[in-house]
Coordinates of C-alpha atoms (C1' of nucleotides) in Angstrom, one line a residue:
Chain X
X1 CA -4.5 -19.4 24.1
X2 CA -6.4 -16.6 22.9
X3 CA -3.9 -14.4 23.7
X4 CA -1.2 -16.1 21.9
X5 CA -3.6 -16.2 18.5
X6 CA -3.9 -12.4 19.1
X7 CA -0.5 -12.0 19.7
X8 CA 0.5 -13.8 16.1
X9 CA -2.3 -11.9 14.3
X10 CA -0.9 -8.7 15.4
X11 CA 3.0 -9.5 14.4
X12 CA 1.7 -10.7 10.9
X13 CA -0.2 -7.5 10.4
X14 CA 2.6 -5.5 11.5
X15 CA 4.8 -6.8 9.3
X16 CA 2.4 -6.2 6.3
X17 CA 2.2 -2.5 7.8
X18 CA 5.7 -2.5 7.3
X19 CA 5.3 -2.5 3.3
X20 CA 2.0 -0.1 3.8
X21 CA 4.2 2.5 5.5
X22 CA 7.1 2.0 3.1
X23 CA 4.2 3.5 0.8
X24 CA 2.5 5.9 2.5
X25 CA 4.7 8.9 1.3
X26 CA 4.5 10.2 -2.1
X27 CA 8.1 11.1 -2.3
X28 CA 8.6 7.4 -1.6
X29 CA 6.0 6.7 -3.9
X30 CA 7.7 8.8 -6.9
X31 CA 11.5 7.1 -5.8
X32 CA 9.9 3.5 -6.3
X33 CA 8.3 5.1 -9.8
X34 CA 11.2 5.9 -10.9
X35 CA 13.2 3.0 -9.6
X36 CA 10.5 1.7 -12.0
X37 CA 12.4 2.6 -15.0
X38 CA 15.9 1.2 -14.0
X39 CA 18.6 1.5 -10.8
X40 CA 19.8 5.0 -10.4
X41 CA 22.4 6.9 -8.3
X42 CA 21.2 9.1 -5.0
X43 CA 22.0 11.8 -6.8
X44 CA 19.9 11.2 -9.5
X45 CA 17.0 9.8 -8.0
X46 CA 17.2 13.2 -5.6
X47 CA 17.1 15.5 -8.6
X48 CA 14.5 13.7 -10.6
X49 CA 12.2 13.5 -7.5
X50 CA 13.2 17.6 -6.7
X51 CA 14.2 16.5 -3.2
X52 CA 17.4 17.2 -1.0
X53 CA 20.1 14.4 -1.2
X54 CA 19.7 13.9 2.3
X55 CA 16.2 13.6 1.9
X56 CA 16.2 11.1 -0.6
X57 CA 18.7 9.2 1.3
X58 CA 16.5 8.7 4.2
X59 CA 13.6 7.5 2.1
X60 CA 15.9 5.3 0.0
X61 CA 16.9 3.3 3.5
X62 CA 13.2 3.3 4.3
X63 CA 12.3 1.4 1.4
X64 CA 15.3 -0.8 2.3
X65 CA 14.5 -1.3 5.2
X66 CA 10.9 -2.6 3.7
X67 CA 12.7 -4.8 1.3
X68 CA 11.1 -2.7 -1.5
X69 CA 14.6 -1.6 -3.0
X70 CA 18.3 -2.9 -2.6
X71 CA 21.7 -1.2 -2.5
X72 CA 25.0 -1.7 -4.1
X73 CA 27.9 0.0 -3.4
X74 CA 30.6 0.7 -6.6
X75 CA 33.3 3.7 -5.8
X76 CA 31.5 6.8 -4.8
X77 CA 28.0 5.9 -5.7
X78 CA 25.4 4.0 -4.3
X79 CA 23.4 2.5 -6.9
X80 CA 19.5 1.7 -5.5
X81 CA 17.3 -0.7 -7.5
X82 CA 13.9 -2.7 -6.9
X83 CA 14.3 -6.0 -4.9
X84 CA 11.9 -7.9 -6.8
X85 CA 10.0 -7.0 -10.2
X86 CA 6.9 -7.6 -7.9
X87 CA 7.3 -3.6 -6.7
X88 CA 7.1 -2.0 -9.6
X89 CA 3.7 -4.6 -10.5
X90 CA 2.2 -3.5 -7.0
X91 CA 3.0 -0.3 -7.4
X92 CA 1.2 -0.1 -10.3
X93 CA -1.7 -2.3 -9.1
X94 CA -1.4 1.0 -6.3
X95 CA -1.8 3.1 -9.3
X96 CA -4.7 1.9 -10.6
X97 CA -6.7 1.2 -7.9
X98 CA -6.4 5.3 -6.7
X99 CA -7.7 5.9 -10.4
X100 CA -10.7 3.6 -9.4
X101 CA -11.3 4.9 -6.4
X102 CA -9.8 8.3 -6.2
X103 CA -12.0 10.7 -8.7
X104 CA -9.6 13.9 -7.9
X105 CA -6.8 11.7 -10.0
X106 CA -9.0 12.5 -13.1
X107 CA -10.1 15.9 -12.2
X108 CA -6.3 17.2 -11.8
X109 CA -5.4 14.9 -14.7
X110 CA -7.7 16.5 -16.9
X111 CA -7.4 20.0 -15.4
X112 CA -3.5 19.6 -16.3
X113 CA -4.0 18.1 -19.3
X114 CA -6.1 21.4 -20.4
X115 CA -4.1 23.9 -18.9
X116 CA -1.0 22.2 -21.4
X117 CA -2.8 22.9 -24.1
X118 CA -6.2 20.5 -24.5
X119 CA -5.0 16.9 -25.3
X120 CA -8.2 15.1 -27.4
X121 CA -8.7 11.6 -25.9
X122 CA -6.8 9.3 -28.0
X123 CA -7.8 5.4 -27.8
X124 CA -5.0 3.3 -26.3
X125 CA -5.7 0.7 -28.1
X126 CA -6.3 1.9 -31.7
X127 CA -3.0 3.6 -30.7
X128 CA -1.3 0.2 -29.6
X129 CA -2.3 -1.0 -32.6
X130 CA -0.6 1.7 -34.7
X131 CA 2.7 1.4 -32.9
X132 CA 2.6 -2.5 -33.2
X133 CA 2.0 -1.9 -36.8
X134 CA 5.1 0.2 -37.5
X135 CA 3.1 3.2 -39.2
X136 CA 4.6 5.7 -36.9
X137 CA 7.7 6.7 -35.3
X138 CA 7.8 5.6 -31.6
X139 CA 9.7 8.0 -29.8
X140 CA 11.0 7.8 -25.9
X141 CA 12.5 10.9 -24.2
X142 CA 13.1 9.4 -21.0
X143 CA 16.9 9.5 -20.0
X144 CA 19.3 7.2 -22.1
X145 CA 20.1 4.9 -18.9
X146 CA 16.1 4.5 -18.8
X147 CA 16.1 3.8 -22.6
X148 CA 18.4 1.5 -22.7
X149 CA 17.1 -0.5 -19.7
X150 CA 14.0 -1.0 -21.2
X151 CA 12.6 0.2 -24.5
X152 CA 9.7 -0.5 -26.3
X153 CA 11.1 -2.1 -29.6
X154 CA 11.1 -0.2 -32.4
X155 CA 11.2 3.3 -30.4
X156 CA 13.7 5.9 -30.9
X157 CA 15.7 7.1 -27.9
X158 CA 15.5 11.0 -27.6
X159 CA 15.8 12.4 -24.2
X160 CA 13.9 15.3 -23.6
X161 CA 16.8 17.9 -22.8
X162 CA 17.9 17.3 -26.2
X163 CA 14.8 17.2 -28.4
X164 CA 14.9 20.1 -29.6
X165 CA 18.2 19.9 -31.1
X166 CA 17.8 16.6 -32.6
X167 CA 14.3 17.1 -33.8
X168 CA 15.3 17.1 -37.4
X169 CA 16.2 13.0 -36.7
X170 CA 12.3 12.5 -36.8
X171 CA 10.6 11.6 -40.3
X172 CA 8.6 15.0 -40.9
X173 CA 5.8 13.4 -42.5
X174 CA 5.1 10.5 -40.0
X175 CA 3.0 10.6 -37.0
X176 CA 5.1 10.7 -33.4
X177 CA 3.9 8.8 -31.1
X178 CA 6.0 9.8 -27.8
X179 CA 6.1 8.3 -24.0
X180 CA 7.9 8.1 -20.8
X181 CA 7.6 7.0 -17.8
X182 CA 3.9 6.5 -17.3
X183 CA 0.9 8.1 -17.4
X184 CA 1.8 11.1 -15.1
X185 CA 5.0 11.6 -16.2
X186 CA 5.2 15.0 -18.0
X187 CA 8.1 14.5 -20.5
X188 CA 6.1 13.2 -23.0
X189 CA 3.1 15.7 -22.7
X190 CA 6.1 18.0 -23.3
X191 CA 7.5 16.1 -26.1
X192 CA 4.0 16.3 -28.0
X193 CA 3.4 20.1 -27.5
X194 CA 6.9 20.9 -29.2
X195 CA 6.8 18.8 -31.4
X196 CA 3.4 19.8 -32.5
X197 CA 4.5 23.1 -32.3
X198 CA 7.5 22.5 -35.0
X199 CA 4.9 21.3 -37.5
X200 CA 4.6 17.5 -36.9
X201 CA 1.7 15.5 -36.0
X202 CA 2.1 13.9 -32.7
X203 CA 0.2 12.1 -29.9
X204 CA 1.5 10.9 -26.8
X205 CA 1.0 7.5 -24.9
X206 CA 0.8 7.5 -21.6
X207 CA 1.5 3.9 -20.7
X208 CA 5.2 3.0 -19.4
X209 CA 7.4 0.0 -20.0
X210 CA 6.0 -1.4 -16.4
X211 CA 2.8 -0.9 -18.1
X212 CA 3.6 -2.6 -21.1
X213 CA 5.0 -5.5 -19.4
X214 CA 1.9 -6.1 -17.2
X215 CA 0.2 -5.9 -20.4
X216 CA 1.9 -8.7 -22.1
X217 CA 3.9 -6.9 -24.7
X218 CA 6.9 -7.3 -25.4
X219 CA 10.0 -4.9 -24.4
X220 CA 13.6 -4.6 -25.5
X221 CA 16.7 -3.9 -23.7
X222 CA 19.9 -2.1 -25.1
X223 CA 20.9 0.8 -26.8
X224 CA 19.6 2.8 -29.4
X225 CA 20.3 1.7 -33.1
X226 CA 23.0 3.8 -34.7
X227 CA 20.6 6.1 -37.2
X228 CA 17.0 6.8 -38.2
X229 CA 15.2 6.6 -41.1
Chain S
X1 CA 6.4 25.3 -16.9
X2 CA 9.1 23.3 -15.0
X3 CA 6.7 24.1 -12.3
X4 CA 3.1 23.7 -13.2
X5 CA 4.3 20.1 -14.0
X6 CA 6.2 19.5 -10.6
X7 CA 3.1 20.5 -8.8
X8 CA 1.1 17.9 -10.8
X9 CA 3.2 15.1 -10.1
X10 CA 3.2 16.3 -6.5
X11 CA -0.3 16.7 -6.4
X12 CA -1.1 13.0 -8.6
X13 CA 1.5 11.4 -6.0
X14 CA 0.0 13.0 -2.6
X15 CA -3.7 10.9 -4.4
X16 CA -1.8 8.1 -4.3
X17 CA -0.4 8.1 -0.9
X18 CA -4.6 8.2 0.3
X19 CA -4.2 4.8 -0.1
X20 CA -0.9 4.6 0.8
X21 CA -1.5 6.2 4.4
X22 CA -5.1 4.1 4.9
X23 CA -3.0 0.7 4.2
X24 CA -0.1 2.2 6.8
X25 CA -2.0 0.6 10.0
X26 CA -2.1 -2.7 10.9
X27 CA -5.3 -2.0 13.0
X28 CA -7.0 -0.7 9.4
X29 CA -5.1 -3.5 7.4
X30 CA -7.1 -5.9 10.0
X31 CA -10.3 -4.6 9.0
X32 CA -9.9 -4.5 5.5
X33 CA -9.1 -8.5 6.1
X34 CA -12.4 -8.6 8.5
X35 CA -14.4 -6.4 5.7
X36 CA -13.0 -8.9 2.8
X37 CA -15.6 -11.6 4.3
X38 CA -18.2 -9.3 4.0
X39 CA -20.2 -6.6 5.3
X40 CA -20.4 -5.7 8.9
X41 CA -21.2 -3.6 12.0
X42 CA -18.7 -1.1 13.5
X43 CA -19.1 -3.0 16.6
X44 CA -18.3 -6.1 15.8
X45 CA -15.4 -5.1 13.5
X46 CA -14.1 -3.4 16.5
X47 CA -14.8 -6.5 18.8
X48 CA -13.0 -8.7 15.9
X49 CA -10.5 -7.0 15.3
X50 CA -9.5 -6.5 19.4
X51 CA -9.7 -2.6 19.5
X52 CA -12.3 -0.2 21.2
X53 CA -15.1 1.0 19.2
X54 CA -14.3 4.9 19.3
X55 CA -10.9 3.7 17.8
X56 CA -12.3 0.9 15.3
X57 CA -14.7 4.2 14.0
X58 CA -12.0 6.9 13.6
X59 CA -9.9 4.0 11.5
X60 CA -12.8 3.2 9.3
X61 CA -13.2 6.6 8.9
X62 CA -9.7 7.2 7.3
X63 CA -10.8 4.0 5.3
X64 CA -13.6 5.7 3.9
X65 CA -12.1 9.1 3.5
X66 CA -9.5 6.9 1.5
X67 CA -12.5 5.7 -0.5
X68 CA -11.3 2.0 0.2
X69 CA -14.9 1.6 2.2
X70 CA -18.6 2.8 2.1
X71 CA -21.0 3.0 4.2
X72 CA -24.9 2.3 4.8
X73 CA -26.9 4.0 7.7
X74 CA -29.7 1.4 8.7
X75 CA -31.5 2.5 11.8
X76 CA -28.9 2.5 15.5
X77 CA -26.3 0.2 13.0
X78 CA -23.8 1.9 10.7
X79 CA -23.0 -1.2 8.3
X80 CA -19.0 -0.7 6.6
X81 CA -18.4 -2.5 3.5
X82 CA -15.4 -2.4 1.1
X83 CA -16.2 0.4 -1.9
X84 CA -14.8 -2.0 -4.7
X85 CA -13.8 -6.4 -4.8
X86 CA -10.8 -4.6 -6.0
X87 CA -10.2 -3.2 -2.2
X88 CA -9.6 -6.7 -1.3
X89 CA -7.8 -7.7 -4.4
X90 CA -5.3 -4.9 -3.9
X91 CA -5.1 -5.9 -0.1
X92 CA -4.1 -9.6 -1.3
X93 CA -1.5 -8.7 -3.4
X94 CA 0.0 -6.5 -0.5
X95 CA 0.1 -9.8 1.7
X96 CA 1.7 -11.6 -1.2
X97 CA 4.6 -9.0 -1.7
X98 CA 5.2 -9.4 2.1
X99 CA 5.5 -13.0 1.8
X100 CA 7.5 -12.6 -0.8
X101 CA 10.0 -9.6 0.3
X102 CA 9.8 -10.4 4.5
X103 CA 11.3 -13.5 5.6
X104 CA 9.7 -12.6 9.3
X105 CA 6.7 -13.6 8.4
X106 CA 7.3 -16.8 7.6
X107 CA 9.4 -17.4 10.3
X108 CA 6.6 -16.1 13.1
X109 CA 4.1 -18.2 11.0
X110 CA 6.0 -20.9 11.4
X111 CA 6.8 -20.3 15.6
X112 CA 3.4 -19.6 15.5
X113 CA 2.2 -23.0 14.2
X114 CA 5.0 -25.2 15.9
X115 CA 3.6 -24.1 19.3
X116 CA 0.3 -25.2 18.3
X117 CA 1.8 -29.1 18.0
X118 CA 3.7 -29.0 15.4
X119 CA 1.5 -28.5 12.2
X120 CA 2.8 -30.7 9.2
X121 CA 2.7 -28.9 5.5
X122 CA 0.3 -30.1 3.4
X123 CA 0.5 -29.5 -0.5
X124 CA -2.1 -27.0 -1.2
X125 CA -2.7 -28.3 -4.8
X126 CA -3.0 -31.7 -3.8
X127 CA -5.4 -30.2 -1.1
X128 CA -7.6 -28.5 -3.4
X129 CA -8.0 -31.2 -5.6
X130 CA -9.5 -33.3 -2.4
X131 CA -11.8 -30.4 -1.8
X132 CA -13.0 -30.4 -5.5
X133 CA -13.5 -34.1 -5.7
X134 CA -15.5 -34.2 -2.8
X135 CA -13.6 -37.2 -1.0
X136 CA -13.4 -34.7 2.2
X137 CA -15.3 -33.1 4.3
X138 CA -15.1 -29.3 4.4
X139 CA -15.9 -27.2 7.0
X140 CA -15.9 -23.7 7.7
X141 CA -15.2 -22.1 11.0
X142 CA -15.8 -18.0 10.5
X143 CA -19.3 -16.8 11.9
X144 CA -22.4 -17.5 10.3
X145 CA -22.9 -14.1 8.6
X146 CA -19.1 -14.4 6.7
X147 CA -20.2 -18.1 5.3
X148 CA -23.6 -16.8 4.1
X149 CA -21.8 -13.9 2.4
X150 CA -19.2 -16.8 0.5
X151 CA -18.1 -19.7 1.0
X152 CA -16.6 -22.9 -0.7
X153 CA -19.4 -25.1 -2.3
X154 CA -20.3 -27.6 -0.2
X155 CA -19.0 -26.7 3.3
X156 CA -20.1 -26.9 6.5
X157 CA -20.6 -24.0 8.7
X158 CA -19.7 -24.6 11.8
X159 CA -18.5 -21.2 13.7
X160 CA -15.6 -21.8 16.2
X161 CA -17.8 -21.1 19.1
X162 CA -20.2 -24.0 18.4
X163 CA -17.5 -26.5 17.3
X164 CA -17.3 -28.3 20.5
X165 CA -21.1 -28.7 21.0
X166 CA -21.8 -29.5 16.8
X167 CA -18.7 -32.0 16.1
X168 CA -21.1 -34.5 16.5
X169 CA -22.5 -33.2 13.0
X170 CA -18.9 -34.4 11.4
X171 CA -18.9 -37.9 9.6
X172 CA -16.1 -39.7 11.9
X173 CA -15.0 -41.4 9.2
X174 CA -14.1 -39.2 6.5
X175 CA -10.9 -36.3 6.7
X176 CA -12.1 -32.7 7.4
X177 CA -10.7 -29.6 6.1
X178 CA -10.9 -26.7 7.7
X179 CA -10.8 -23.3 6.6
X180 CA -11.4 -19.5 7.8
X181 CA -10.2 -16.0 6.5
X182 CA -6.8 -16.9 5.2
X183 CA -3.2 -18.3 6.1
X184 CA -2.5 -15.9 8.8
X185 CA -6.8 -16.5 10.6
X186 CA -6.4 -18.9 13.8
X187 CA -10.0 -20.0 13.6
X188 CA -9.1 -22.7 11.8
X189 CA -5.6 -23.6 13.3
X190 CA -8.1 -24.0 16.5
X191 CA -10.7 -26.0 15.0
X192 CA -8.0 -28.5 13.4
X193 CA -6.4 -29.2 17.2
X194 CA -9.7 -29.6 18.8
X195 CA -11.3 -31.7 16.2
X196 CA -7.8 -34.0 16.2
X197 CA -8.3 -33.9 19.9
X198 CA -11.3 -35.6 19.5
X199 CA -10.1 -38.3 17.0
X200 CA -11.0 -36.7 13.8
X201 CA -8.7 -36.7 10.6
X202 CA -8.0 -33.1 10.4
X203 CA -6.1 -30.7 8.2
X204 CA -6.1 -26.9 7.6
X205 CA -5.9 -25.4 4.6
X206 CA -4.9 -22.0 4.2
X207 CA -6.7 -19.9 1.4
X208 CA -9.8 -17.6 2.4
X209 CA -12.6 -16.5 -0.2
X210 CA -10.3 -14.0 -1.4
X211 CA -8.1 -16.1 -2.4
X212 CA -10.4 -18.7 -4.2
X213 CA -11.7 -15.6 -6.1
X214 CA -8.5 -14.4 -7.3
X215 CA -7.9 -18.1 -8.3
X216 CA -10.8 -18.4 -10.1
X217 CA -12.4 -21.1 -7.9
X218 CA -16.2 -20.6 -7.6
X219 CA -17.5 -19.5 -4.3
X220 CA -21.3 -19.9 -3.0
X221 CA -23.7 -17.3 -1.7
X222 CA -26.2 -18.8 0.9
X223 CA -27.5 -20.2 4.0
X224 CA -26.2 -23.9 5.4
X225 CA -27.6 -26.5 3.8
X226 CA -30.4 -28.2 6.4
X227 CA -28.4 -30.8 7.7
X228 CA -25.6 -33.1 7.2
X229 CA -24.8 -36.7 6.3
Chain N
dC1 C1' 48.7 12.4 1.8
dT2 C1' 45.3 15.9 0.2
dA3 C1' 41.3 17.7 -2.1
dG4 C1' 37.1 16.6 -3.7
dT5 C1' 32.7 14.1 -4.0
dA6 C1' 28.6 10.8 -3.0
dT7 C1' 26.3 9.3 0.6
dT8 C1' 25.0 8.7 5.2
dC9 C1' 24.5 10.1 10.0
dA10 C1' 22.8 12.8 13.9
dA11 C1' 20.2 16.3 15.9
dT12 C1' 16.5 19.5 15.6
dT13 C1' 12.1 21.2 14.4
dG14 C1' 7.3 21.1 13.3
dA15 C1' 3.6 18.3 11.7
dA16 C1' 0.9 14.1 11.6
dT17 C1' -0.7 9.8 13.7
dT18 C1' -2.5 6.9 17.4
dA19 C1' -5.1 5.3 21.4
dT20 C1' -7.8 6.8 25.1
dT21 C1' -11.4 9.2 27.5
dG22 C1' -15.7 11.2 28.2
dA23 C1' -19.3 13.7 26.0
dT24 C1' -22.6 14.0 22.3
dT25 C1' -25.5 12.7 18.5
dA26 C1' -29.1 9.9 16.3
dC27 C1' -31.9 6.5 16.4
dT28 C1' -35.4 2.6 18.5
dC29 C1' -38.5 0.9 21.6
dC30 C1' -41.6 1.3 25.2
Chain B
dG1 C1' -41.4 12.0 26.0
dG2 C1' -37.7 9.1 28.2
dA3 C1' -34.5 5.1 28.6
dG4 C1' -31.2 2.7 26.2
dT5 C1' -27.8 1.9 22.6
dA6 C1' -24.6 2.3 18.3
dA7 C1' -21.7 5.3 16.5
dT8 C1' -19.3 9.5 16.3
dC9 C1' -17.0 13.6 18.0
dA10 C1' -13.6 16.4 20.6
dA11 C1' -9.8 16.9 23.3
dT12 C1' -5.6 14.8 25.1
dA13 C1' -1.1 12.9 25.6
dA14 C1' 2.4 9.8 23.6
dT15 C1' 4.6 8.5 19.7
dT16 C1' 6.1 8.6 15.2
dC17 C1' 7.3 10.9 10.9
dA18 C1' 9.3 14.4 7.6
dA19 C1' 12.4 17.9 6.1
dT20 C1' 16.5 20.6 7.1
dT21 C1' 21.0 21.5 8.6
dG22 C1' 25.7 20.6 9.2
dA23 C1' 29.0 17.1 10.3
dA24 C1' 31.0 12.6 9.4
dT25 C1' 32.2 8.7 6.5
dA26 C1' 34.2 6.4 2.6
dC27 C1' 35.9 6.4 -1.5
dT28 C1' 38.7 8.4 -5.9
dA29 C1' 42.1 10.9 -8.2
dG30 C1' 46.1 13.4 -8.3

DNA sequence: CTAGTATTCAATTGAATTATTGATTACTCC
DNA sequence: GGAGTAATCAATAATTCAATTGAATACTAG
């Protein structure tokens, strides 16, 4: 009898493990991020997480093999996306409980932060306010594919390899308000130091659409409207 | 540039997999469930959760080098508690995406509980509501220290080990609930076939503290209650 | 059918993790 | 001080894990 009880406990607990170990590797950890944002190709998800294809293919089946992430197979490509809109909300719930706990996430944070050029502390909120508001242009320069999965509304659609050719789109004389991915996600820390450096006044906000929907707020889907003001 | 912000990601991504790695065990994930109910000595983590003491230490020790746990020194005793509520929050909502993404776990729950005699499913809500209106009478099967730390308001401590020789303190006439750690805890899987054995209306039901908290169910601090109608 | 491509597979290597054992430390009580 | 005890440490062997490499598979396009 007591054996049997152990016996049970210890399946049930290893099956748990089995999501634990799923996340127990940081290039896991950055696929699931950016599975995050949208399904992606192998390929894709290799080169965005700076891993060898082969690589990435073994971690992909891991998380499959946790239920995490599911495949579908069109032609040549193997497109991966999250199982269940419940990752990407305990991934995040991940997140933030290693910026509770984990004081070297602020440290290098801020240490980066510096090093890019010291970013003042804005307010998220004032600065939620101001994008609700409409007073200033929201920009995204994650991919188009992540765009147009999920945006937030109002927000113009600039990737980041082309921003510096289609800058002039941008109203000169309103503040940018740029984002990506999430708060380590260094496109938009980029974004802000060119544009800054081409004369306009921008801030970035480092809070990602899986952010936004845990938050409440509301996100579009689709593409980009045809022309900017 | 490409590189300083690589090595950040890397760097933000290898925090997060500290808590990653520490949840990768089911030994550790089984004292994270044991530390939920509150505070306690290595040995009798180790002795709960079935595992020698030199072993139980070294995985508390990744817990704490994790920062999911602290620790308090009092005299021979080293007393392990969790570092944050949010520790056992986070641990919750890692059961509840198993649930969700691993069909096995239902399935060995339910093996599990059919060759125990065949437990019937009782509607938690409708459960609840008995517990709330006070129509039932609800005991509480975990050791004496884990009820003083929390408990339902106005249960009965009985630990598993005294059940047979305190049943007598059960009305006859009215239905008891039983509760312990959580859905996958056999205390009070146990309690329900011995007290039915003995011709008491008995039911289990499923949630732990943790879970009342997260449901926003109010949970008492204390001692017992002298004695019992 | 052939060339080309995305992905997976299989094998190898080195590194990390786990449980176990026995010794050691740090403390209490007498 | 000395016996006894809770916890940790240190060393080990077994296992698992991670990244790399090159080959194999499965599909498309011509």
């Amino acid at each position: 009898m007591k054996t049997t009880g152990r016996r049970f406990k210890t399946a049930i607990f290893e099956q748990f493990t089995r999501i634990g170990k799923a996340i127990a590797s940081p290039v896991r950890l950055e696929l699931l991020d950016l599975l995050a944002q949208g399904p992606r190709h192998v390929e894709a998800l290799a080169a965005a997480a700076n891993v060898a294809i082969a690589n990435a293919s073994q971690h992909l089946q891991v998380l499959r093999a946790a239920r995490l992430v599911e495949t579908e197979k069109s032609g040549l490509y193997v497109t991966y996306r999250l199982a269940d809109p419940a990752v990407a909300e305990f991934v995040r719930q991940l997140r933030l409980l290693a910026e509770r706990r984990l004081a070297e996430i602020e440290r290098t944070t801020r240490q980066f932060l510096e090093s890019r050029g010291g970013f003042e502390a804005v307010d998220r909120q004032e600065l939620l306010q101001r994008v609700k508001s409409g007073e200033v242009t929201v920009l995204d320069v994650r991919p188009t594919e992540e765009f147009e999965e999920a945006h937030l509304p109002g927000a113009i659609s600039i990737p980041m390899a082309e921003l510096e050719a289609r800058m002039a789109e941008l109203p000169k004389n309103r503040e940018v308000v740029a984002y990506c991915r999430g708060p380590y996600c260094v496109l938009a820390i980029e974004a802000v130091q060119r544009l800054r450096a081409r004369g306009f006044r921008a801030v970035r906000l480092d809070w990602g659409v899986v952010d936004w929907r845990a938050n409440g707020l509301s996100v579009k889907r689709g593409k980009a409207a045809a022309s900017v003001g």
